[in-house]
Amino acid sequence: MNTTTTSKVPVALTIAGSDSGGGAGIQADLRTFAFHCVHGTSAITCVTAQNTLGVTRVDAMPKEAVEQQIRAVCEDIGVQSAKTGMLLNQEIIATVVKQVETLQIPNLVVDPVMVSRTGAQLIDDAAVKTLRDSLIPLATVLTPNRYEAQILSGLEIKTLDDMKTAAQTIYEKLKVKAVLVKGGGMQGSLRGIDIWFDGKNLETLLIQLVSTKNTHGTGCTLSAALAANLARGDGLFKAARQAKEYVSYALNHSLDIGKGQGPVGHFFPLLRE
């Protein structure tokens, strides 16, 4: 007797870098997609040598390789959503922009990886300009951290009101459909509070703060969960709220591995049950 079953499932695409330590980037995105019962596909933009202590090497993929990965997925399988992470340089960003427009990729979540949560700039000024001027306007949802929101809004962000003003300013300046300003880089009681603005609704997303040093991959995981929820057909704010809840869930089960900052636990709640 043939017991094979097949099913039609939502498909999401991650366009991002590979993390050899498995905590962030493509690896975190694919686990997040799978947790949400979404088939994950990928286009790798760069390969990093990294672990819980940091990054020791980064190698960019040729722009042609990035293009062909995206086309191979979209022209055969098709996607219901996509997310971008580390795009590394101006050439790769321009390539991604062209493919998003040519292939009409829907429900694009842009995690504008420009500055780390500690304030260190990760890509050069030319890449920042191309990201801001060409890719971000194509976003359905933009998920900047505190420092990225400062660059994109031109405002200093120190308070909750600053976060709200920045979200509204980014929305108006860059013409995205929605902005989620992440508070992971904020201090004190504001740490972990996110601000949502979609042109009409200005919402504060607050879930109980999780006390753990093992937070590697939270930004990747949030944007991937948001993309997964959009692929499943959720509305924008519902997708964002549920993504925030999932990240909190994963932080509660973060992994104490390696000698430095471990990753969030994407699947470990299920395994323990």
XYZ file of N, CA and C in Angstrom:
819
model
N 0.846 -1.192 0.000
C 0.000 0.000 0.000
C 0.881 1.240 0.000
N 0.536 2.198 -0.853
C 1.293 3.436 -0.929
C 0.799 4.392 0.143
N 1.661 4.718 1.105
C 1.258 5.617 2.194
C 1.827 7.015 2.020
N 2.410 7.291 0.858
C 2.994 8.607 0.617
C 1.906 9.668 0.526
N 2.132 10.778 1.211
C 1.197 11.902 1.112
C 1.960 13.147 0.700
N 1.318 13.984 -0.067
C 1.899 15.269 -0.447
C 0.913 16.357 -0.091
N 1.429 17.553 0.096
C 0.543 18.661 0.437
C 1.080 19.949 -0.148
N 0.179 20.842 -0.452
C 0.542 22.165 -0.942
C 0.780 23.051 0.273
N 1.973 23.603 0.388
C 2.298 24.418 1.554
C 2.764 25.801 1.101
N 2.654 26.812 1.977
C 3.202 28.129 1.650
C 4.715 28.047 1.515
N 5.266 28.932 0.701
C 6.715 28.959 0.467
C 7.237 30.364 0.768
N 8.340 30.413 1.502
C 9.009 31.684 1.770
C 10.461 31.595 1.325
N 11.015 32.733 0.957
C 12.400 32.814 0.485
C 13.202 33.726 1.406
N 14.357 33.254 1.851
C 15.278 34.124 2.575
C 16.474 34.448 1.699
N 16.803 35.725 1.628
C 17.954 36.214 0.866
C 18.896 36.815 1.890
N 19.919 36.066 2.272
C 20.724 36.473 3.420
C 22.042 35.707 3.442
N 22.832 35.953 4.479
C 24.127 35.313 4.621
C 24.049 34.021 5.408
N 25.079 33.192 5.253
C 25.174 31.934 5.979
C 26.000 32.130 7.248
N 25.488 31.618 8.363
C 26.168 31.676 9.658
C 26.664 30.273 9.994
N 27.980 30.067 9.955
C 28.520 28.735 10.204
C 28.203 28.230 11.606
N 27.963 29.148 12.535
C 27.608 28.743 13.892
C 26.151 28.367 14.053
N 25.356 28.583 13.009
C 23.960 28.145 13.020
C 23.004 29.004 13.808
N 23.440 30.168 14.283
C 22.578 30.957 15.157
C 21.746 32.013 14.471
N 22.226 32.514 13.331
C 21.550 33.624 12.650
C 21.518 33.347 11.153
N 21.202 34.367 10.371
C 21.237 34.255 8.920
C 20.339 33.168 8.358
N 20.807 32.595 7.253
C 20.047 31.569 6.539
C 19.610 30.433 7.470
N 20.503 30.005 8.340
C 20.207 28.868 9.212
C 19.037 29.181 10.155
N 19.055 30.362 10.764
C 17.966 30.760 11.656
C 16.666 30.930 10.877
N 16.766 31.510 9.681
C 15.575 31.759 8.870
C 14.874 30.456 8.482
N 15.661 29.480 8.018
C 15.059 28.217 7.575
C 14.420 27.463 8.735
N 15.035 27.501 9.907
C 14.417 26.859 11.069
C 13.121 27.562 11.454
N 13.136 28.878 11.367
C 11.928 29.641 11.694
C 10.804 29.332 10.710
N 11.128 29.294 9.422
C 10.119 28.933 8.417
C 9.520 27.559 8.733
N 10.389 26.591 9.009
C 9.926 25.230 9.264
C 9.031 25.165 10.501
N 9.394 25.893 11.548
C 8.570 25.913 12.759
C 7.155 26.388 12.435
N 7.046 27.312 11.488
C 5.738 27.871 11.111
C 5.042 27.068 9.999
N 5.583 25.882 9.695
C 5.003 25.010 8.662
C 5.000 25.675 7.289
N 6.067 26.405 7.014
C 6.263 27.055 5.727
C 7.515 26.454 5.094
N 7.442 26.105 3.809
C 8.620 25.566 3.135
C 9.623 26.684 2.899
N 10.835 26.495 3.376
C 11.853 27.524 3.258
C 12.770 27.309 2.068
N 13.004 28.377 1.305
C 13.965 28.382 0.222
C 14.977 29.489 0.507
N 16.103 29.467 -0.202
C 17.148 30.427 0.172
C 17.980 30.876 -1.011
N 18.504 32.089 -0.884
C 19.524 32.627 -1.781
C 20.624 33.183 -0.886
N 21.782 32.560 -0.917
C 22.877 32.943 -0.018
C 23.680 34.084 -0.631
N 23.836 35.166 0.138
C 24.535 36.358 -0.341
C 26.002 36.375 0.070
N 26.304 35.741 1.182
C 27.687 35.690 1.661
C 27.834 34.501 2.600
N 29.058 34.061 2.766
C 29.360 32.954 3.668
C 30.263 33.496 4.776
N 29.842 33.306 6.013
C 30.641 33.790 7.134
C 31.248 32.626 7.912
N 32.430 32.880 8.454
C 33.007 31.986 9.450
C 32.739 32.648 10.795
N 31.829 32.083 11.575
C 31.492 32.690 12.850
C 31.023 31.651 13.843
N 31.035 32.053 15.093
C 30.574 31.208 16.183
C 29.962 32.100 17.251
N 29.849 31.619 18.460
C 29.210 32.434 19.505
C 30.086 33.595 19.961
N 31.364 33.582 19.567
C 32.282 34.644 19.976
C 32.378 35.775 18.953
N 31.984 35.512 17.714
C 32.047 36.560 16.709
C 32.326 36.038 15.319
N 32.548 36.975 14.393
C 32.782 36.672 12.983
C 34.269 36.819 12.685
N 34.862 35.808 12.035
C 36.286 35.861 11.710
C 36.552 36.004 10.218
N 35.548 35.747 9.388
C 35.740 35.888 7.948
C 34.375 36.017 7.266
N 34.335 36.849 6.200
C 33.129 36.999 5.387
C 33.525 36.960 3.916
N 32.886 36.095 3.149
C 33.117 36.007 1.710
C 31.812 36.265 0.966
N 31.815 37.290 0.131
C 30.621 37.625 -0.644
C 30.424 36.648 -1.781
N 29.176 36.308 -2.064
C 28.856 35.533 -3.255
C 28.876 36.462 -4.467
N 29.247 35.947 -5.639
C 29.144 36.772 -6.855
C 27.688 37.193 -7.073
N 27.493 38.390 -7.576
C 26.130 38.886 -7.786
C 25.339 37.968 -8.722
N 26.037 37.355 -9.697
C 25.365 36.452 -10.634
C 24.833 35.214 -9.912
N 25.566 34.753 -8.916
C 25.126 33.589 -8.150
C 23.896 33.919 -7.321
N 23.872 35.118 -6.749
C 22.705 35.557 -5.982
C 21.484 35.640 -6.898
N 21.677 36.240 -8.069
C 20.574 36.358 -9.035
C 20.026 34.996 -9.428
N 20.903 34.064 -9.753
C 20.456 32.760 -10.220
C 19.757 31.955 -9.124
N 20.188 32.114 -7.888
C 19.499 31.438 -6.785
C 18.053 31.930 -6.663
N 17.883 33.240 -6.715
C 16.540 33.813 -6.597
C 15.659 33.374 -7.763
N 16.209 33.449 -8.973
C 15.432 33.070 -10.162
C 15.079 31.586 -10.143
N 16.012 30.752 -9.732
C 15.761 29.308 -9.705
C 14.573 28.980 -8.816
N 14.490 29.639 -7.678
C 13.381 29.392 -6.744
C 12.071 29.959 -7.288
N 12.094 31.217 -7.689
C 10.845 31.898 -8.048
C 10.245 31.405 -9.360
N 11.092 31.035 -10.321
C 10.569 30.636 -11.625
C 10.016 29.216 -11.636
N 10.390 28.408 -10.654
C 9.866 27.042 -10.578
C 8.877 26.892 -9.427
N 9.348 27.108 -8.223
C 8.529 26.847 -7.035
C 7.547 27.970 -6.769
N 8.025 29.211 -6.907
C 7.201 30.366 -6.564
C 7.226 30.598 -5.062
N 7.059 31.849 -4.650
C 7.076 32.172 -3.225
C 5.889 33.064 -2.884
N 5.421 32.917 -1.649
C 4.346 33.774 -1.154
C 4.878 34.934 -0.316
N 6.156 34.855 0.049
C 6.796 35.958 0.764
C 8.304 35.787 0.665
N 9.026 36.849 1.016
C 10.481 36.786 1.056
C 10.994 37.735 2.123
N 12.186 37.466 2.602
C 12.844 38.377 3.540
C 14.292 38.556 3.126
N 14.818 39.726 3.398
C 16.236 39.961 3.175
C 16.929 40.180 4.513
N 18.187 39.718 4.571
C 19.014 39.936 5.744
C 20.295 40.621 5.317
N 21.437 40.042 5.655
C 22.718 40.633 5.282
C 22.937 40.532 3.777
N 22.984 41.696 3.107
C 23.209 41.742 1.664
C 24.629 42.184 1.328
N 25.352 42.687 2.275
C 26.806 42.890 2.296
C 27.334 44.045 1.461
N 26.952 44.148 0.184
C 27.552 45.213 -0.627
C 26.560 45.770 -1.650
N 26.981 46.860 -2.268
C 26.108 47.588 -3.190
C 25.695 46.727 -4.379
N 26.619 45.950 -4.922
C 26.314 45.113 -6.082
C 25.227 44.093 -5.777
N 25.336 43.444 -4.627
C 24.355 42.429 -4.252
C 22.997 43.074 -3.996
N 22.991 44.223 -3.333
C 21.725 44.915 -3.063
C 21.034 45.278 -4.375
N 21.788 45.830 -5.321
C 21.207 46.206 -6.617
C 20.670 44.982 -7.353
N 21.357 43.864 -7.242
C 20.898 42.617 -7.864
C 19.579 42.158 -7.254
N 19.486 42.214 -5.944
C 18.254 41.805 -5.261
C 17.099 42.719 -5.658
N 17.355 44.014 -5.724
C 16.318 44.969 -6.139
C 15.771 44.602 -7.512
N 16.673 44.330 -8.457
C 16.251 43.997 -9.818
C 15.400 42.737 -9.842
N 15.766 41.730 -9.061
C 15.018 40.480 -9.049
C 13.664 40.623 -8.369
N 13.603 41.391 -7.297
C 12.321 41.628 -6.623
C 11.346 42.297 -7.588
N 11.850 43.267 -8.348
C 10.986 43.984 -9.299
C 10.629 43.103 -10.497
N 11.621 42.426 -11.086
C 11.394 41.626 -12.291
C 10.469 40.450 -12.011
N 10.690 39.774 -10.895
C 9.922 38.573 -10.561
C 8.669 38.887 -9.749
N 8.492 40.164 -9.427
C 7.312 40.621 -8.669
C 7.130 39.797 -7.382
N 8.197 39.730 -6.606
C 8.180 38.973 -5.355
C 7.264 39.663 -4.352
N 6.272 38.954 -3.814
C 5.303 39.586 -2.922
C 5.744 39.552 -1.458
N 5.079 40.361 -0.639
C 5.249 40.313 0.824
C 6.719 40.316 1.228
N 7.422 41.368 0.820
C 8.856 41.470 1.090
C 9.096 42.090 2.463
N 9.773 41.332 3.318
C 10.183 41.831 4.633
C 11.666 42.182 4.546
N 11.987 43.445 4.778
C 13.378 43.893 4.702
C 13.908 44.129 6.110
N 14.858 43.290 6.506
C 15.628 43.521 7.724
C 16.866 44.286 7.267
N 16.910 45.604 7.481
C 17.958 46.436 6.873
C 19.278 46.314 7.622
N 19.968 45.218 7.417
C 21.175 44.923 8.186
C 22.279 45.909 7.792
N 22.360 46.985 8.569
C 23.353 48.032 8.327
C 24.228 48.248 9.559
N 23.580 48.179 10.734
C 24.247 48.478 11.994
C 23.845 47.426 13.017
N 24.804 46.946 13.785
C 24.497 45.957 14.821
C 23.762 46.611 15.983
N 23.241 45.781 16.874
C 22.543 46.306 18.048
C 23.464 47.074 18.984
N 24.767 46.912 18.808
C 25.720 47.656 19.631
C 26.158 48.955 18.962
N 25.679 49.185 17.725
C 25.973 50.439 17.048
C 27.092 50.368 16.030
N 27.647 49.180 15.759
C 28.731 49.041 14.789
C 28.180 48.958 13.367
N 28.688 49.806 12.454
C 28.220 49.773 11.069
C 28.762 48.529 10.370
N 27.876 47.818 9.647
C 28.223 46.518 9.070
C 28.460 46.563 7.569
N 27.951 47.595 6.884
C 28.160 47.741 5.443
C 28.614 49.171 5.163
N 29.219 49.387 3.991
C 29.770 50.717 3.722
C 28.680 51.710 3.323
N 29.060 52.974 3.220
C 28.085 54.043 2.984
C 27.379 53.900 1.635
N 28.096 53.428 0.612
C 27.476 53.241 -0.706
C 26.386 52.178 -0.643
N 26.657 51.101 0.097
C 25.656 50.044 0.257
C 24.453 50.546 1.050
N 24.705 51.341 2.087
C 23.613 51.921 2.879
C 22.703 52.765 1.981
N 23.310 53.583 1.117
C 22.524 54.450 0.229
C 21.673 53.630 -0.739
N 22.242 52.584 -1.326
C 21.477 51.744 -2.257
C 20.356 51.015 -1.538
N 20.648 50.537 -0.337
C 19.621 49.870 0.459
C 18.462 50.820 0.751
N 18.807 52.025 1.188
C 17.786 53.012 1.557
C 16.977 53.486 0.354
N 17.669 53.773 -0.740
C 17.004 54.408 -1.882
C 16.316 53.425 -2.822
N 16.816 52.175 -2.894
C 16.313 51.249 -3.902
C 15.548 50.054 -3.345
N 16.051 49.427 -2.275
C 15.393 48.216 -1.770
C 14.288 48.523 -0.769
N 14.564 49.396 0.177
C 13.579 49.651 1.238
C 12.232 50.133 0.696
N 12.192 50.979 -0.339
C 10.876 51.376 -0.870
C 10.045 50.225 -1.435
N 10.677 49.061 -1.679
C 9.949 47.893 -2.165
C 9.385 47.045 -1.026
N 9.733 47.387 0.209
C 9.370 46.556 1.358
C 7.892 46.640 1.703
N 7.349 45.486 2.044
C 6.017 45.446 2.650
C 6.134 45.797 4.124
N 7.140 45.222 4.785
C 7.444 45.554 6.181
C 8.945 45.752 6.320
N 9.322 46.819 7.015
C 10.720 47.134 7.305
C 10.963 46.942 8.796
N 12.072 46.266 9.177
C 12.298 45.954 10.590
C 13.656 46.471 11.074
N 13.846 47.791 11.171
C 15.132 48.325 11.620
C 15.299 48.241 13.135
N 16.546 48.053 13.574
C 16.816 48.196 15.002
C 16.991 49.679 15.326
N 17.304 49.962 16.576
C 17.402 51.362 17.019
C 18.354 52.177 16.139
N 19.557 51.659 15.917
C 20.578 52.426 15.201
C 20.256 52.552 13.718
N 19.686 51.506 13.145
C 19.251 51.584 11.744
C 18.110 52.564 11.592
N 17.204 52.591 12.564
C 16.094 53.546 12.531
C 16.602 54.981 12.643
N 17.684 55.176 13.410
C 18.267 56.522 13.504
C 18.803 56.976 12.149
N 19.500 56.073 11.446
C 20.044 56.411 10.129
C 18.922 56.711 9.143
N 17.900 55.875 9.141
C 16.824 55.998 8.149
C 15.902 57.177 8.415
N 15.737 57.543 9.683
C 14.849 58.659 10.022
C 15.586 59.983 10.156
N 16.915 59.909 10.414
C 17.675 61.126 10.673
C 17.459 61.675 12.063
N 16.881 60.856 12.946
C 16.548 61.299 14.303
C 17.348 60.509 15.337
N 17.635 61.148 16.466
C 18.243 60.437 17.578
C 17.145 59.741 18.373
N 17.374 58.498 18.736
C 16.338 57.719 19.419
C 16.813 57.347 20.813
N 16.158 57.942 21.813
C 16.484 57.658 23.208
C 15.260 57.266 24.031
N 14.075 57.675 23.596
C 12.860 57.458 24.368
C 11.824 56.702 23.544
N 10.743 56.299 24.206
C 9.647 55.632 23.506
C 9.021 56.568 22.477
N 8.865 57.832 22.831
C 8.317 58.801 21.879
C 9.242 58.961 20.672
N 10.544 58.912 20.917
C 11.498 58.978 19.801
C 11.291 57.803 18.849
N 11.064 56.602 19.402
C 10.838 55.426 18.574
C 9.579 55.596 17.726
N 8.542 56.137 18.339
C 7.279 56.339 17.618
C 7.451 57.355 16.493
N 8.139 58.451 16.798
C 8.366 59.480 15.783
C 9.217 58.939 14.644
N 10.230 58.143 14.986
C 11.096 57.557 13.964
C 10.319 56.624 13.045
N 9.453 55.798 13.628
C 8.649 54.870 12.822
C 7.770 55.643 11.834
N 7.147 56.705 12.294
C 6.288 57.509 11.424
C 7.100 58.225 10.348
N 8.267 58.722 10.726
C 9.127 59.431 9.769
C 9.630 58.491 8.681
N 10.066 57.296 9.075
C 10.542 56.315 8.100
C 9.429 55.925 7.143
N 8.241 55.705 7.675
C 7.086 55.350 6.851
C 6.834 56.429 5.789
N 6.862 57.670 6.222
C 6.546 58.777 5.312
C 7.674 59.023 4.305
N 8.932 58.906 4.735
C 10.070 59.197 3.865
C 10.331 58.093 2.848
N 10.180 56.838 3.271
C 10.633 55.727 2.448
C 9.506 54.934 1.778
N 8.269 55.295 2.093
C 7.106 54.762 1.364
C 6.918 53.252 1.517
N 7.332 52.679 2.638
C 7.039 51.270 2.886
C 5.598 51.144 3.364
N 5.077 49.912 3.360
C 3.698 49.719 3.816
C 3.597 49.714 5.332
N 4.662 49.272 6.001
C 4.654 49.228 7.466
C 6.084 49.202 7.982
N 6.267 49.729 9.192
C 7.573 49.782 9.843
C 7.459 49.183 11.237
N 8.412 48.339 11.592
C 8.507 47.808 12.946
C 9.888 48.184 13.479
N 9.938 49.219 14.324
C 11.202 49.649 14.928
C 11.454 48.775 16.150
N 12.573 48.057 16.128
C 12.882 47.097 17.187
C 13.630 47.776 18.334
N 13.260 47.392 19.556
C 13.846 48.017 20.730
C 14.914 47.218 21.420
N 15.452 46.194 20.754
C 16.469 45.375 21.398
C 17.713 46.149 21.781
N 17.989 47.240 21.069
C 19.166 48.049 21.371
C 18.887 49.190 22.322
N 17.657 49.296 22.807
C 17.309 50.355 23.757
C 17.792 49.978 25.156
N 17.762 50.942 26.033
C 18.268 50.729 27.387
C 17.139 50.649 28.405
N 17.418 49.979 29.521
C 16.490 49.945 30.647
C 15.154 49.334 30.308
N 14.088 49.988 30.739
C 12.734 49.453 30.572
C 12.270 49.449 29.119
N 12.988 50.151 28.250
C 12.604 50.200 26.830
C 13.183 49.038 26.030
N 14.105 48.301 26.631
C 14.732 47.190 25.910
C 13.690 46.119 25.595
N 13.580 45.782 24.319
C 12.629 44.755 23.906
C 11.268 45.272 23.502
N 11.022 46.590 23.663
C 9.757 47.169 23.207
C 9.895 47.535 21.727
N 8.942 47.112 20.914
C 8.951 47.419 19.487
C 7.788 48.356 19.155
N 7.980 49.178 18.130
C 6.942 50.119 17.689
C 6.527 49.803 16.260
N 5.225 49.679 16.055
C 4.643 49.368 14.744
C 3.900 50.583 14.210
N 4.115 50.894 12.920
C 3.325 51.945 12.268
C 3.068 51.551 10.829
N 1.790 51.621 10.423
C 1.414 51.236 9.061
C 0.656 52.341 8.334
N 0.838 53.578 8.803
C 0.146 54.705 8.187
C -1.116 55.093 8.897
N -1.713 54.131 9.624
C -2.931 54.387 10.392
C -2.750 54.019 11.860
N -2.234 52.834 12.078
C -2.121 52.316 13.440
C -0.704 52.453 13.970
N -0.588 53.104 15.123
C 0.675 53.234 15.833
C 0.561 52.384 17.090
N 1.290 51.251 17.097
C 1.126 50.269 18.168
C 2.456 50.014 18.884
N 2.341 49.791 20.204
C 3.493 49.405 21.010
C 3.403 47.920 21.302
N 4.427 47.171 20.873
C 4.445 45.724 21.086
C 5.370 45.407 22.253
N 4.789 44.915 23.324
C 5.552 44.623 24.530
C 5.206 43.230 25.029
N 6.210 42.405 25.153
C 6.070 41.082 25.739
C 7.082 41.008 26.874
N 6.787 40.238 27.885
C 7.658 40.168 29.044
C 9.118 39.965 28.634
N 9.997 40.835 29.156
C 11.405 40.786 28.810
C 12.029 39.497 29.319
N 12.778 38.838 28.446
C 13.458 37.596 28.798
C 14.897 37.922 29.175
N 15.310 37.520 30.350
C 16.671 37.789 30.808
C 17.596 36.646 30.393
N 18.361 36.861 29.328
C 19.315 35.867 28.851
C 20.392 36.564 28.039
N 21.620 36.055 28.123
C 22.697 36.589 27.283
C 22.686 35.946 25.899
N 21.930 34.866 25.760
C 21.928 34.096 24.520
C 20.834 34.607 23.580
N 21.157 35.688 22.868
C 20.177 36.363 22.023
C 20.599 36.406 20.548
N 21.631 35.659 20.191
C 22.128 35.698 18.808
C 21.038 35.240 17.843
N 20.802 36.045 16.816
C 19.833 35.674 15.788
C 18.430 36.185 16.009
N 18.215 37.038 17.011
C 16.841 37.497 17.277
C 16.279 38.323 16.121
N 17.098 39.198 15.538
C 16.611 40.028 14.438
C 16.263 39.206 13.211
N 17.126 38.255 12.875
C 16.852 37.359 11.741
C 15.582 36.561 11.987
N 15.456 36.060 13.207
C 14.314 35.222 13.561
C 13.008 36.002 13.495
N 13.030 37.248 13.961
C 11.818 38.070 13.916
C 11.368 38.313 12.486
N 12.287 38.737 11.625
C 11.896 39.030 10.239
C 11.492 37.765 9.498
N 12.132 36.627 9.804
C 11.757 35.364 9.170
C 10.375 34.912 9.622
N 10.078 35.074 10.903
C 8.750 34.708 11.404
C 7.679 35.600 10.787
N 8.003 36.865 10.618
C 7.059 37.793 9.990
C 6.784 37.363 8.551
N 7.847 37.028 7.824
C 7.681 36.567 6.436
C 6.890 35.269 6.372
N 7.154 34.361 7.311
C 6.419 33.092 7.340
C 4.933 33.326 7.563
N 4.608 34.220 8.484
C 3.202 34.513 8.760
C 2.518 35.161 7.562
N 3.234 36.020 6.852
C 2.665 36.624 5.643
C 2.455 35.568 4.560
N 3.383 34.629 4.443
C 3.234 33.547 3.465
C 2.001 32.703 3.766
N 1.664 32.576 5.042
C 0.492 31.809 5.457
C -0.814 32.573 5.273
N -0.712 33.868 4.922
C -1.907 34.644 4.636
C -2.348 35.594 5.736
N -1.542 35.751 6.793
C -1.909 36.666 7.870
C -1.796 38.113 7.414
N -2.595 38.988 8.018
C -2.490 40.416 7.780
C -1.203 40.958 8.375
N -0.847 42.186 8.005
C 0.459 42.726 8.373
C 0.660 42.808 9.887
N -0.278 43.442 10.593
C -0.064 43.620 12.033
C -0.144 42.288 12.774
N -1.058 41.424 12.385
C -1.143 40.106 13.019
C 0.147 39.333 12.806
N 0.705 39.417 11.600
C 1.957 38.723 11.299
C 3.083 39.240 12.184
N 3.129 40.552 12.402
C 4.173 41.148 13.233
C 3.997 40.788 14.697
N 2.775 40.849 15.176
C 2.515 40.533 16.591
C 2.860 39.074 16.893
N 2.476 38.176 16.002
C 2.776 36.763 16.218
C 4.275 36.487 16.099
N 4.957 37.222 15.222
C 6.406 37.073 15.104
C 7.092 37.496 16.400
N 6.618 38.579 16.980
C 7.163 39.053 18.259
C 6.958 38.003 19.353
N 5.795 37.383 19.373
C 5.506 36.349 20.372
C 6.427 35.139 20.182
N 6.678 34.782 18.933
C 7.541 33.639 18.657
C 8.978 33.901 19.110
N 9.477 35.098 18.861
C 10.839 35.430 19.285
C 10.958 35.357 20.805
N 9.939 35.839 21.506
C 9.952 35.753 22.966
C 9.979 34.294 23.413
N 9.202 33.477 22.745
C 9.144 32.034 23.009
C 10.515 31.391 22.808
N 11.177 31.758 21.685
C 12.497 31.201 21.376
C 13.555 31.699 22.361
N 13.440 32.948 22.792
C 14.377 33.481 23.784
C 14.241 32.759 25.122
N 13.022 32.391 25.457
C 12.782 31.664 26.705
C 13.441 30.287 26.685
N 13.773 29.802 25.488
C 14.409 28.496 25.343
C 15.750 28.647 24.627
N 16.433 29.763 24.870
C 17.706 30.026 24.202
C 18.751 28.984 24.595
N 19.765 28.855 23.750
C 20.724 27.766 23.891
C 22.039 28.271 24.484
N 22.423 27.694 25.587
C 23.682 28.052 26.235
C 24.781 27.159 25.665
N 25.228 27.505 24.461
C 26.270 26.725 23.781
C 27.439 27.641 23.455
N 28.613 27.083 23.297
C 29.791 27.865 22.973
C 30.276 28.693 24.149
N 31.263 29.532 23.876
C 31.886 30.333 24.930
C 31.381 31.774 24.974
N 30.487 32.106 24.033
C 30.016 33.488 23.963
C 28.510 33.596 24.026
N 27.953 34.314 23.060
C 26.512 34.568 23.010
C 25.829 33.491 22.176
N 25.074 32.622 22.844
C 24.383 31.543 22.152
C 23.152 32.039 21.406
N 22.557 31.170 20.594
C 21.392 31.549 19.805
C 20.075 31.290 20.532
N 19.011 31.831 19.973
C 17.675 31.515 20.471
C 17.334 30.079 20.079
N 16.385 29.475 20.803
C 16.027 28.084 20.557
C 14.789 27.966 19.694
N 14.982 27.818 18.405
C 13.850 27.808 17.485
C 12.914 26.621 17.664
N 13.484 25.428 17.945
C 12.687 24.212 18.030
C 12.646 23.596 19.419
N 13.475 24.062 20.312
C 13.659 23.348 21.555
C 12.410 23.252 22.436
N 11.487 24.207 22.387
C 10.230 24.013 23.148
C 9.499 22.745 22.721
N 9.483 22.461 21.420
C 8.789 21.270 20.928
C 9.514 19.999 21.359
N 10.831 20.019 21.266
C 11.606 18.832 21.619
C 11.433 18.472 23.097
N 11.342 19.472 23.940
C 11.211 19.202 25.376
C 9.824 18.708 25.721
N 8.835 19.031 24.912
C 7.490 18.546 25.164
C 7.338 17.106 24.708
